[in-house]
PDB file of C-alpha atoms in Angstrom:
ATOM      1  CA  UNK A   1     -15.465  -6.599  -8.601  1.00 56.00           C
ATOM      2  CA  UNK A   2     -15.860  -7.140  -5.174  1.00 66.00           C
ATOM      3  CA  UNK A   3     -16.138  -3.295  -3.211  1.00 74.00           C
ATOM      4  CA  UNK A   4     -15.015  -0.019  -4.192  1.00 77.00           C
ATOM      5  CA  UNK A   5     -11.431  -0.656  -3.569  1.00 74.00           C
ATOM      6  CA  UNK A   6     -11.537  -3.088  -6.145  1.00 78.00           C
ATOM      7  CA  UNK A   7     -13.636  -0.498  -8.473  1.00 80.00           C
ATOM      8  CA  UNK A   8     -10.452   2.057  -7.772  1.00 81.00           C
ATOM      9  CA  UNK A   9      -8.230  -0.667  -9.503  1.00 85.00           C
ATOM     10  CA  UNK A  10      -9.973  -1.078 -12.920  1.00 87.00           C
ATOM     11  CA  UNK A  11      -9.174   1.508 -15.697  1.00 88.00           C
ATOM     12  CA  UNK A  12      -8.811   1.564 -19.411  1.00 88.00           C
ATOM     13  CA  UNK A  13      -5.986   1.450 -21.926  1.00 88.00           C
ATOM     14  CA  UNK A  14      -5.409   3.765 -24.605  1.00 89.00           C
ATOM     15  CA  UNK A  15      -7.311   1.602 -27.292  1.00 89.00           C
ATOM     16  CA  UNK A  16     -10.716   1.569 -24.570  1.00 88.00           C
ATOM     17  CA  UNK A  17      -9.831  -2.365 -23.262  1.00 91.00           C
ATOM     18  CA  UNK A  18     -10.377  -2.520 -19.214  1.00 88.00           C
ATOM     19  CA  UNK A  19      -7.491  -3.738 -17.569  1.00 88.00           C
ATOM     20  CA  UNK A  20      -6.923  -3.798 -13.784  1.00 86.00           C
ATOM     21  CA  UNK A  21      -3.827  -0.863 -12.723  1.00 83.00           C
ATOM     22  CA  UNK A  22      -0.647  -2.323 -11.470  1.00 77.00           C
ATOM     23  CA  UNK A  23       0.524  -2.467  -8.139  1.00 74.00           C
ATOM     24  CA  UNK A  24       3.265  -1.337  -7.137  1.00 69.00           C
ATOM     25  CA  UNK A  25       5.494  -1.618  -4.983  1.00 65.00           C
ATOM     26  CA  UNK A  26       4.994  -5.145  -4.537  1.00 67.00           C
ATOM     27  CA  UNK A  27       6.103  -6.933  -1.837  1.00 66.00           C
ATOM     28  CA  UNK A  28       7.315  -9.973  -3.863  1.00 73.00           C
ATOM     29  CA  UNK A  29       9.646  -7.602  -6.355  1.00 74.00           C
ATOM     30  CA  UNK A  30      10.724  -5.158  -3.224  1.00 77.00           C
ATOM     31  CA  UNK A  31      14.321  -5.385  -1.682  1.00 82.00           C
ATOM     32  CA  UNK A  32      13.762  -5.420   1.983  1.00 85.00           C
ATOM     33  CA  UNK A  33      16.124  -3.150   3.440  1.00 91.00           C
ATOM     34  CA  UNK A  34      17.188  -3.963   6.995  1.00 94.00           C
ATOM     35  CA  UNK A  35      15.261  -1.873   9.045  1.00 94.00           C
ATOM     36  CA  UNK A  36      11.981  -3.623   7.357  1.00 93.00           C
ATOM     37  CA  UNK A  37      13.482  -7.238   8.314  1.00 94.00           C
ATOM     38  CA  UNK A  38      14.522  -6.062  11.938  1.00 96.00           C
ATOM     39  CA  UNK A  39      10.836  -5.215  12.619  1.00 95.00           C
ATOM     40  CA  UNK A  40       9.052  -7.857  10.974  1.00 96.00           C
ATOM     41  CA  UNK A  41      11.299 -10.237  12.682  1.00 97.00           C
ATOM     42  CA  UNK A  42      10.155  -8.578  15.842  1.00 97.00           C
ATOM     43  CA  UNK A  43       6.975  -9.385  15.790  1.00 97.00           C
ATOM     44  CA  UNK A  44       7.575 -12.926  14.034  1.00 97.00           C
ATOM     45  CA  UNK A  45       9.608 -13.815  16.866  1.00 98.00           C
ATOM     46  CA  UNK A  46       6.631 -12.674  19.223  1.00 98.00           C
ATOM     47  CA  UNK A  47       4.513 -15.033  17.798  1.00 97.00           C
ATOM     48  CA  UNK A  48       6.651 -17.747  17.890  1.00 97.00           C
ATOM     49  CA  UNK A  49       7.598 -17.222  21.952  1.00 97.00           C
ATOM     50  CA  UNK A  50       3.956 -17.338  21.948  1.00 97.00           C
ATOM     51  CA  UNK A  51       3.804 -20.623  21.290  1.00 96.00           C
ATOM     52  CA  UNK A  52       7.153 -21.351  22.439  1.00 96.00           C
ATOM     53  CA  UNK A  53       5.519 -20.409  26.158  1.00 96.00           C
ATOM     54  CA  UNK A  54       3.713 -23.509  26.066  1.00 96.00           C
ATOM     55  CA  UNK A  55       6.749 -25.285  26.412  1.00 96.00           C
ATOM     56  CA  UNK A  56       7.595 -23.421  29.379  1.00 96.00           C
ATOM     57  CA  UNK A  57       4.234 -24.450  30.828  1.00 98.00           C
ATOM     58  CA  UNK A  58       4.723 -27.692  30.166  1.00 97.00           C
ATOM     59  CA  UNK A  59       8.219 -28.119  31.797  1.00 97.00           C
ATOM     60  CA  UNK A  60       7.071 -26.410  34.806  1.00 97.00           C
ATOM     61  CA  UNK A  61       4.049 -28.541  35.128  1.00 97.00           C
ATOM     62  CA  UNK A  62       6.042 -31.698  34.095  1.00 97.00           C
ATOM     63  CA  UNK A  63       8.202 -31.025  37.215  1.00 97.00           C
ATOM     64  CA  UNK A  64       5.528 -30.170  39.336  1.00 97.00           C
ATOM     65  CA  UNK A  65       3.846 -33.750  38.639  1.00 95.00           C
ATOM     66  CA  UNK A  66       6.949 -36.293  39.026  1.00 94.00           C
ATOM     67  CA  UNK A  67       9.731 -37.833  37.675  1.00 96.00           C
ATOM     68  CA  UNK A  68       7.126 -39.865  34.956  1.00 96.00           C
ATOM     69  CA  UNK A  69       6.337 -36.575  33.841  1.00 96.00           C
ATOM     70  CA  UNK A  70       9.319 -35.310  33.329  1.00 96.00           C
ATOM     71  CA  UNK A  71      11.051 -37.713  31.656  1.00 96.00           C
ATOM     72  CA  UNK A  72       8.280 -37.305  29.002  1.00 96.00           C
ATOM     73  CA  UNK A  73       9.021 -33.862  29.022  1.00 96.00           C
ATOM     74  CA  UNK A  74      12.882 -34.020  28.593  1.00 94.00           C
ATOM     75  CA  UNK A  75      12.567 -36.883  25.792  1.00 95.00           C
ATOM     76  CA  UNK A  76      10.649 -34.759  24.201  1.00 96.00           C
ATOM     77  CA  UNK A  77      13.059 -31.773  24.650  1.00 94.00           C
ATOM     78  CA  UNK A  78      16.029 -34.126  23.670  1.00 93.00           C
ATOM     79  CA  UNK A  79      14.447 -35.817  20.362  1.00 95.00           C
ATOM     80  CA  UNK A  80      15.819 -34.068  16.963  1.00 96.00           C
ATOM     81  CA  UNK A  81      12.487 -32.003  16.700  1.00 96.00           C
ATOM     82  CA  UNK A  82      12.232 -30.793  20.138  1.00 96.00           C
ATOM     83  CA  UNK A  83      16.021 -29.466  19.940  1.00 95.00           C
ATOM     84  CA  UNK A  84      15.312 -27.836  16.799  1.00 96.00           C
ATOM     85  CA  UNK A  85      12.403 -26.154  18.083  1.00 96.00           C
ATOM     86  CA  UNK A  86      13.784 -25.053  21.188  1.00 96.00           C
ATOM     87  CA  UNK A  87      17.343 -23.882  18.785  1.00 97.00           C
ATOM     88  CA  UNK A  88      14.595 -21.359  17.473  1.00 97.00           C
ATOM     89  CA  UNK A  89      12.818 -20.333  20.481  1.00 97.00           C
ATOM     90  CA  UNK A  90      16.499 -19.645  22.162  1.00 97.00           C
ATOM     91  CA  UNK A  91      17.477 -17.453  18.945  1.00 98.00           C
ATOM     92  CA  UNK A  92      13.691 -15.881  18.959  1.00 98.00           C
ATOM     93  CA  UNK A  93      14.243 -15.244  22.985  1.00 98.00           C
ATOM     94  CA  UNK A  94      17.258 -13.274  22.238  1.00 98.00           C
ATOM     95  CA  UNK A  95      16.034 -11.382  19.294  1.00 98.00           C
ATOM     96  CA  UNK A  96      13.136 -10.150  21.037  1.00 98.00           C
ATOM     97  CA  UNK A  97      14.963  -9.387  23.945  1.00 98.00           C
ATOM     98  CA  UNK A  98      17.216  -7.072  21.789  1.00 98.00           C
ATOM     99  CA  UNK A  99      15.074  -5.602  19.583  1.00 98.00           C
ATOM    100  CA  UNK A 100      12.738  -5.057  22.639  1.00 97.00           C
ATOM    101  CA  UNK A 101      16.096  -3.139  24.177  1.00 97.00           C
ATOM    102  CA  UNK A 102      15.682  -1.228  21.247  1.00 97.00           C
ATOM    103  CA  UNK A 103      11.845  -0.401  21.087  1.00 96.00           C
ATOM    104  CA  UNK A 104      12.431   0.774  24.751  1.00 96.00           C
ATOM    105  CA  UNK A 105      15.450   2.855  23.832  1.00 96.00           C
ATOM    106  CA  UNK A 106      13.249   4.448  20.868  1.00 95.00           C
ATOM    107  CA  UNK A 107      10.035   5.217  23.828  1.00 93.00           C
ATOM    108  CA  UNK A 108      12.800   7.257  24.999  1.00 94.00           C
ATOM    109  CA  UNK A 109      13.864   9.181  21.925  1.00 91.00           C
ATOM    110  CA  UNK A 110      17.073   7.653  21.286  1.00 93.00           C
ATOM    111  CA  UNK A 111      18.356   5.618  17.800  1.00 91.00           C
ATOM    112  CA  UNK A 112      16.061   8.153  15.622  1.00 91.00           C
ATOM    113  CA  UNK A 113      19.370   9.355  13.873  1.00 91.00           C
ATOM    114  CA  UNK A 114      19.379   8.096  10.005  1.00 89.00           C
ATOM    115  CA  UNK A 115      23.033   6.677   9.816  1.00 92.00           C
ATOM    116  CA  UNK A 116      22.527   4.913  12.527  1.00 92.00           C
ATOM    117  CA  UNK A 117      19.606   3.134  11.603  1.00 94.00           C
ATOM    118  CA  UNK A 118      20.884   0.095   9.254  1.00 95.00           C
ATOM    119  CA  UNK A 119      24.095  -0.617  12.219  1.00 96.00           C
ATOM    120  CA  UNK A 120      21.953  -0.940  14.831  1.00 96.00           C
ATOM    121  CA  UNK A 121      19.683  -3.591  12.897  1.00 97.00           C
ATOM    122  CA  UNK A 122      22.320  -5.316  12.079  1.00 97.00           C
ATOM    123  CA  UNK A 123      23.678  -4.942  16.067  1.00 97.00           C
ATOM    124  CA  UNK A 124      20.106  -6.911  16.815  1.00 97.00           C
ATOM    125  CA  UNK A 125      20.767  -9.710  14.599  1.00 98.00           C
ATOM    126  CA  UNK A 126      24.843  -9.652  15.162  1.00 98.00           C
ATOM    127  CA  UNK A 127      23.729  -9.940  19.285  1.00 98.00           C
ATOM    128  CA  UNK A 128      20.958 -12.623  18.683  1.00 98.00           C
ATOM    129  CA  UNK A 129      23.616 -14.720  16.892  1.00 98.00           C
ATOM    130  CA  UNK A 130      25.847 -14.547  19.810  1.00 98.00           C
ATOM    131  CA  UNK A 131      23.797 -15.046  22.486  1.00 98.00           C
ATOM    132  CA  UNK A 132      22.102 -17.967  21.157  1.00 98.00           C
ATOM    133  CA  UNK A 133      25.595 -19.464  19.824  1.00 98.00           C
ATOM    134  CA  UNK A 134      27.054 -18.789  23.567  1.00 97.00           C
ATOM    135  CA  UNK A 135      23.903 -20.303  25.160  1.00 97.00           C
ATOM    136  CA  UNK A 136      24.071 -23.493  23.112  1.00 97.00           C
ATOM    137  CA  UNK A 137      27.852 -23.819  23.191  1.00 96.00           C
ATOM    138  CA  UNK A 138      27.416 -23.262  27.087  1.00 95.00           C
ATOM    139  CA  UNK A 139      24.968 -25.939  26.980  1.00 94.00           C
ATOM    140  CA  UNK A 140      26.837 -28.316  25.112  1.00 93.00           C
ATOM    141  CA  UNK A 141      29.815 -27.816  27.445  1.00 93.00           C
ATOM    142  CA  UNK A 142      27.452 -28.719  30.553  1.00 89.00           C
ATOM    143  CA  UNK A 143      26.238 -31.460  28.826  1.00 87.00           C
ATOM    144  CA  UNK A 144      29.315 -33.012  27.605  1.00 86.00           C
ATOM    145  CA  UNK A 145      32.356 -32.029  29.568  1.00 74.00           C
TER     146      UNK A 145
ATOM    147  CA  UNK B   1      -3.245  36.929  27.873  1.00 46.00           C
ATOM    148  CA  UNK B   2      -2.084  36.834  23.912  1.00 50.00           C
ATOM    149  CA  UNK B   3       0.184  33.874  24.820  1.00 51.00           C
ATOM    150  CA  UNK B   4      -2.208  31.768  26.242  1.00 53.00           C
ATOM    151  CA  UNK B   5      -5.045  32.341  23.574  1.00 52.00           C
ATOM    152  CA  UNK B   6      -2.150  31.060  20.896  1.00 52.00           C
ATOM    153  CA  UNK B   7      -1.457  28.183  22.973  1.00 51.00           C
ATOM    154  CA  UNK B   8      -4.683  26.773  22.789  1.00 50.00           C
ATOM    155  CA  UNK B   9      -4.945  27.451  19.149  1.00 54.00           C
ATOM    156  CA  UNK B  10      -2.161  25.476  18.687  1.00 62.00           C
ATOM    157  CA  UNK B  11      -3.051  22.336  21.245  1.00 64.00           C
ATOM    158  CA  UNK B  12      -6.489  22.088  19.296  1.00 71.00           C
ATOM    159  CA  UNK B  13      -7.864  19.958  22.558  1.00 75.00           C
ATOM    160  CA  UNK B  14      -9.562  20.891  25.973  1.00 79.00           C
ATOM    161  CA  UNK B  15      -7.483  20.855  29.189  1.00 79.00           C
ATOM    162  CA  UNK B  16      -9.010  18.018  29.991  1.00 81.00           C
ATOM    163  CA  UNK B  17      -8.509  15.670  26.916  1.00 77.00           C
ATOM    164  CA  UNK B  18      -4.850  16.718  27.201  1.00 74.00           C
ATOM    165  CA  UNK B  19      -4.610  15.636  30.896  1.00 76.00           C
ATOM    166  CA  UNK B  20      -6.020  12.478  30.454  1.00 76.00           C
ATOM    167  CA  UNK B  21      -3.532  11.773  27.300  1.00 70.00           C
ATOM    168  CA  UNK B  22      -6.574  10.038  24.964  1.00 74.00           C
ATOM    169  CA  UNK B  23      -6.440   9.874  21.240  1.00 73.00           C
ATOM    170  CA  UNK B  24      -9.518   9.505  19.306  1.00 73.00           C
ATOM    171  CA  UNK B  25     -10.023   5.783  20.102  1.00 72.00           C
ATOM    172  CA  UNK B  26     -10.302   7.013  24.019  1.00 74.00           C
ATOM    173  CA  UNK B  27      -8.554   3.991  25.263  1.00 74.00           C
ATOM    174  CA  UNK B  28      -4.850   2.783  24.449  1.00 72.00           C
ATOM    175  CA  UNK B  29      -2.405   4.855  26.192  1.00 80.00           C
ATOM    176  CA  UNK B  30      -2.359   1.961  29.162  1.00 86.00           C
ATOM    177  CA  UNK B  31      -2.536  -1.118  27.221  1.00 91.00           C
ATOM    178  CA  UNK B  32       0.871   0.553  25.135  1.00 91.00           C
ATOM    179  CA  UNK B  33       2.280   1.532  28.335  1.00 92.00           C
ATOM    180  CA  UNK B  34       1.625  -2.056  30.034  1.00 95.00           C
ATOM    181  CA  UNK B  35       3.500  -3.520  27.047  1.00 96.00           C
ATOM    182  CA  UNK B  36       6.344  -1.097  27.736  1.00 96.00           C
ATOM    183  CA  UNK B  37       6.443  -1.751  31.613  1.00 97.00           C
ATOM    184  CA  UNK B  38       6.010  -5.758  31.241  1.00 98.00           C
ATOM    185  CA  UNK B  39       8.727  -5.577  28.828  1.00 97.00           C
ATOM    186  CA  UNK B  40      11.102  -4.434  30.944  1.00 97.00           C
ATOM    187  CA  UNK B  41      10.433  -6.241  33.632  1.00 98.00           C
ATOM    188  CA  UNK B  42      10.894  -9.377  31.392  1.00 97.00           C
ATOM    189  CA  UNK B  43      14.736  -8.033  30.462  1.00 97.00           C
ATOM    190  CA  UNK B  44      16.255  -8.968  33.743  1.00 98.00           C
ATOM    191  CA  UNK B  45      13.978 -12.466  34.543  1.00 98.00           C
ATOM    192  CA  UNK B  46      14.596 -13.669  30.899  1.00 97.00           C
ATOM    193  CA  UNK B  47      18.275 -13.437  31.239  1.00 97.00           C
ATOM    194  CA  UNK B  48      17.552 -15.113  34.687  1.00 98.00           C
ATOM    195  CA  UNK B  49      15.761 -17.776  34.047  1.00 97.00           C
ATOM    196  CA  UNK B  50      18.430 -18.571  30.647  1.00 97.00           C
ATOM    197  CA  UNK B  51      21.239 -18.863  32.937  1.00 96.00           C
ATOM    198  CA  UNK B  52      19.247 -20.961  35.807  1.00 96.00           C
ATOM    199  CA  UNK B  53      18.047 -23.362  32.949  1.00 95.00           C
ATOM    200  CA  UNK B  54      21.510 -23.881  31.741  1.00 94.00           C
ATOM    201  CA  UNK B  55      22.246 -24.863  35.481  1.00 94.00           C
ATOM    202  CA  UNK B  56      19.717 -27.124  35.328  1.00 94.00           C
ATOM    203  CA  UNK B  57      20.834 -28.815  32.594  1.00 91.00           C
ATOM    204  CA  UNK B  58      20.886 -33.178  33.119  1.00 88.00           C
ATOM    205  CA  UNK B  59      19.161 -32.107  36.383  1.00 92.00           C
ATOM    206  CA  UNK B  60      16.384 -34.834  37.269  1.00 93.00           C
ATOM    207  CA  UNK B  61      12.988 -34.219  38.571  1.00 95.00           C
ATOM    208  CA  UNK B  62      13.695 -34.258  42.266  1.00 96.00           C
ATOM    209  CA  UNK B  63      16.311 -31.366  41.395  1.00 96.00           C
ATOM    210  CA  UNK B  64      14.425 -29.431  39.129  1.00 97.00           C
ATOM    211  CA  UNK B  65      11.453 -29.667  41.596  1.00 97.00           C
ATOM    212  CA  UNK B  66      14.022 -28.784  44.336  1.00 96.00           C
ATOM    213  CA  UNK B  67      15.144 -25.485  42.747  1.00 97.00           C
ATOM    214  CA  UNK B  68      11.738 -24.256  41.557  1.00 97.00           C
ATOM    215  CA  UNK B  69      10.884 -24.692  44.865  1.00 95.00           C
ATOM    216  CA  UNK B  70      12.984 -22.724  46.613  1.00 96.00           C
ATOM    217  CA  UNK B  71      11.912 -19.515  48.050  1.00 95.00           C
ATOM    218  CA  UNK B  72      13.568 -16.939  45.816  1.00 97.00           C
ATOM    219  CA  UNK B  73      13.177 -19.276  42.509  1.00 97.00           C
ATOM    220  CA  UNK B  74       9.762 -19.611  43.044  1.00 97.00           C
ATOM    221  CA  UNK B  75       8.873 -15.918  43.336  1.00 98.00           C
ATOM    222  CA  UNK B  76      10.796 -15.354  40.005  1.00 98.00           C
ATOM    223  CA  UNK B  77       9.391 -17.966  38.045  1.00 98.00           C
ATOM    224  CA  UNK B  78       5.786 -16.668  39.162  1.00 98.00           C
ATOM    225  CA  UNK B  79       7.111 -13.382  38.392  1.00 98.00           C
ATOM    226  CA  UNK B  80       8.255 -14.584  34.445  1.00 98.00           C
ATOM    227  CA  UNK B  81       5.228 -16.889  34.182  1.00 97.00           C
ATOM    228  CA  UNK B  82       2.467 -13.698  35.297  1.00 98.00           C
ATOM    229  CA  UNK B  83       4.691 -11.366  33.451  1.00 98.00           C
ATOM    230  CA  UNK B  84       5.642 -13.335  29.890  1.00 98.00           C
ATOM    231  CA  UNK B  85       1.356 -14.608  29.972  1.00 98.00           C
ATOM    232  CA  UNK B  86       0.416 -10.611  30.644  1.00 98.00           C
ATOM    233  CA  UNK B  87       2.740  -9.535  27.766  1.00 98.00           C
ATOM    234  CA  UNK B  88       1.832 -11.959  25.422  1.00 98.00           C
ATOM    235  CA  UNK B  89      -1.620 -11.466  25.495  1.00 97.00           C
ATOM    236  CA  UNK B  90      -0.858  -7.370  25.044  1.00 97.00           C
ATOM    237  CA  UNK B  91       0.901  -8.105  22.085  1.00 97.00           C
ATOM    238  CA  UNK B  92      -1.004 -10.340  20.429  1.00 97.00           C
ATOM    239  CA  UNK B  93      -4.013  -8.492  20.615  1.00 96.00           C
ATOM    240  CA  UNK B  94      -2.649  -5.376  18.618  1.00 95.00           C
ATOM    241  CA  UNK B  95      -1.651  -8.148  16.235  1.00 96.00           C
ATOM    242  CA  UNK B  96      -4.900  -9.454  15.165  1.00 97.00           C
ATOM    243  CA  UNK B  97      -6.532  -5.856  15.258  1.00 94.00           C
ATOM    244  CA  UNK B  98      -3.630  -5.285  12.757  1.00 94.00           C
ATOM    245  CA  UNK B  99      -4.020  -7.937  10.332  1.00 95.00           C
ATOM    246  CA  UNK B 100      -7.735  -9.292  11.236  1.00 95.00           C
ATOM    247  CA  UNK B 101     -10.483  -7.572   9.226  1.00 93.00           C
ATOM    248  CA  UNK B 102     -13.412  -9.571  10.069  1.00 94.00           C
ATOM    249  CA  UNK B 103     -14.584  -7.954  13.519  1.00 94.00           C
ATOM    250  CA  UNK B 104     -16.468 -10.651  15.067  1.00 96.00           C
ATOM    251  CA  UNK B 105     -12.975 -13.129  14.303  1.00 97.00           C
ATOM    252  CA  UNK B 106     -11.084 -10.275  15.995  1.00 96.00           C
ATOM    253  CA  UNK B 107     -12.842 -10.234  18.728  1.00 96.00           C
ATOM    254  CA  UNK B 108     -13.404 -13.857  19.262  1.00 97.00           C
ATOM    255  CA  UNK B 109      -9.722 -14.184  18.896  1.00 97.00           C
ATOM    256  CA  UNK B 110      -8.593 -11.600  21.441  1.00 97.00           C
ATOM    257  CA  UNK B 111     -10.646 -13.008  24.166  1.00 97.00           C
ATOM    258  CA  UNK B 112      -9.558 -16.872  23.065  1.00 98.00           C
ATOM    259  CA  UNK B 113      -5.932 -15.286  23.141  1.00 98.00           C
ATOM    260  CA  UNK B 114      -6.382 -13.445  26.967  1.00 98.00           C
ATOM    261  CA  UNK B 115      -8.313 -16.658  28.207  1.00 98.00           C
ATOM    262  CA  UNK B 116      -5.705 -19.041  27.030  1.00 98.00           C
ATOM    263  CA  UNK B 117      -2.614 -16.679  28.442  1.00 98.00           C
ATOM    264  CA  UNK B 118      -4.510 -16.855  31.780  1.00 98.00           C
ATOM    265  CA  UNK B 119      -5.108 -20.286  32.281  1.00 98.00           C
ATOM    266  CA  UNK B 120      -1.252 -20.975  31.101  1.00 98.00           C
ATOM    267  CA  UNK B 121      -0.511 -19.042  33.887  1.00 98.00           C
ATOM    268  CA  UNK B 122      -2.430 -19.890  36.192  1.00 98.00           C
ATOM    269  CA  UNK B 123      -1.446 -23.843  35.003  1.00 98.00           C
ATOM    270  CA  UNK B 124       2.091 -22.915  35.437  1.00 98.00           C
ATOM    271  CA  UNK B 125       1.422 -20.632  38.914  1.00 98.00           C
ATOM    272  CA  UNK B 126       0.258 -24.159  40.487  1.00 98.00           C
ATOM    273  CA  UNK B 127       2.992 -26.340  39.385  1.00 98.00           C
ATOM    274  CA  UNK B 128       5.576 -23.687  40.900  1.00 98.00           C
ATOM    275  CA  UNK B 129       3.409 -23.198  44.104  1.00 97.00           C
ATOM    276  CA  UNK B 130       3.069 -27.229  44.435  1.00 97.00           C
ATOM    277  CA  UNK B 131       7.128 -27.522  43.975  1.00 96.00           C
ATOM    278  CA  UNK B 132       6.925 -25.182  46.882  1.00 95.00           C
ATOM    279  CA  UNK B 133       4.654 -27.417  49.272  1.00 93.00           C
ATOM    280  CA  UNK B 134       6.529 -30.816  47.722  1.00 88.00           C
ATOM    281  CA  UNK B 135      10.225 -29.782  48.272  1.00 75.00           C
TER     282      UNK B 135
END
């Protein structure tokens, strides 16, 4: 027993054994409904621009410094991990960007309503899917035709 | 005279206190309303800086350099870089005060986190500004 908290937890059962109480709900047994995965996802995809800035840095830097630098910077970009990471940083981009449209719409009092709770979340992912499919198919396009 | 003596009743704070718009913590209002303001500011340079980067695209150094360079492009990226670095380190703070108990960890990792965001900016500032002088 480690504080009082834990004390809280500890109880007896009908024939005097101590057992520890239940939890409940727990997260591992709990169906996330959508509103709960649009706003962890929010902040999930916060942390990973966070990181994801670095490679923004170190573009901008790698251009600053010379072609040597650059290329290093690109091959990186181009190899199978560096894609992949910057797939999720483009689909993180865009979800933050949407669901940030939508914290900003909330600061002003709108998208309380009930029914329209669930549609909307699903809007933020639908629109993150989009964008980040039209980016990369954009891309590809450039790249290729 | 009966109106006003059931308005206060019902505020429960001095004039003051309501003015300046402070909870019990006495600080937070600006750091929430930074996030806000940096947030928006980020909508239209994000969707920028997307659609200049997919200009870019097979663009070599001298080009890239070239375009960062440029007047407008420069004052943008500066803009994103100063903006994105300021926001970050906003939002990153209330999440280790959310999930970090220990309060010297906290602490130490807030100021890591705002020193870190500021020399990333400043590190990308100088690149930008030396495209400027270079191209």
């Amino acid at each position: 027993m480690k504080d009082v908290q834990d004390a809280l937890m500890v109880a007896r059962t009908s024939d005097g054994r101590l057992v520890r109480r239940p939890l409940s709900p727990h997260a591992g047994i709990y169906r996330w409904p959508i509103t709960m995965v649009a706003s962890i996802l929010n902040r999930i995809t916060a942390v990973a621009l966070s990181v994801g800035s670095l490679l923004l840095v170190w573009w901008l830097v790698g251009a600053a410094e010379g072609p040597a630098a650059f290329a290093h910077v690109q091959g990186f970009i181009a190899s199978p991990i560096g894609l992949l990471l910057l797939l999720g940083w483009t689909a993180s981009l865009f979800y933050h960007l949407f669901a940030g449209l939508r914290h900003l719409a909330w600061d002003l009092g709108y998208g309380f309503a009930k029914p329209t709770l669930n549609p909307v979340s699903w809007a933020v992912l639908g629109a993150t899917l989009v964008a980040t499919a039209a980016v990369w198919i954009a891309a590809y396009v450039v790249m290729e035709g | 005279m009966a109106a006003e003596h059931k308005e206060r009743i019902l505020v429960m704070r001095s004039q003051l206190g309501r003015a300046r718009g402070l909870g019990a913590a006495h600080a937070g209002a600006e750091h929430w309303w930074v996030e806000r303001v940096t947030a928006l500011a980020l909508v239209p340079l994000t969707v920028w800086f997307v659609i200049s980067v997919l200009g870019l695209l097979g663009a070599d150094q001298p080009a890239v350099a070239a375009w960062a360079g440029r007047p407008l492009n420069a004052a943008l990226l500066l803009a994103l870089v100063f903006i994105t670095f300021h926001h970050t380190q906003l939002g990153l703070q209330v999440v280790y005060e959310d999930y970090i108990q220990t309060i010297m960890l906290r602490h130490f990792l807030v100021l890591a986190t705002k020193g870190a965001c500021l020399v990333l900016a400043l590190m990308a500032a100088v690149a930008v500004i030396k495209m400027c002088i270079t191209h």
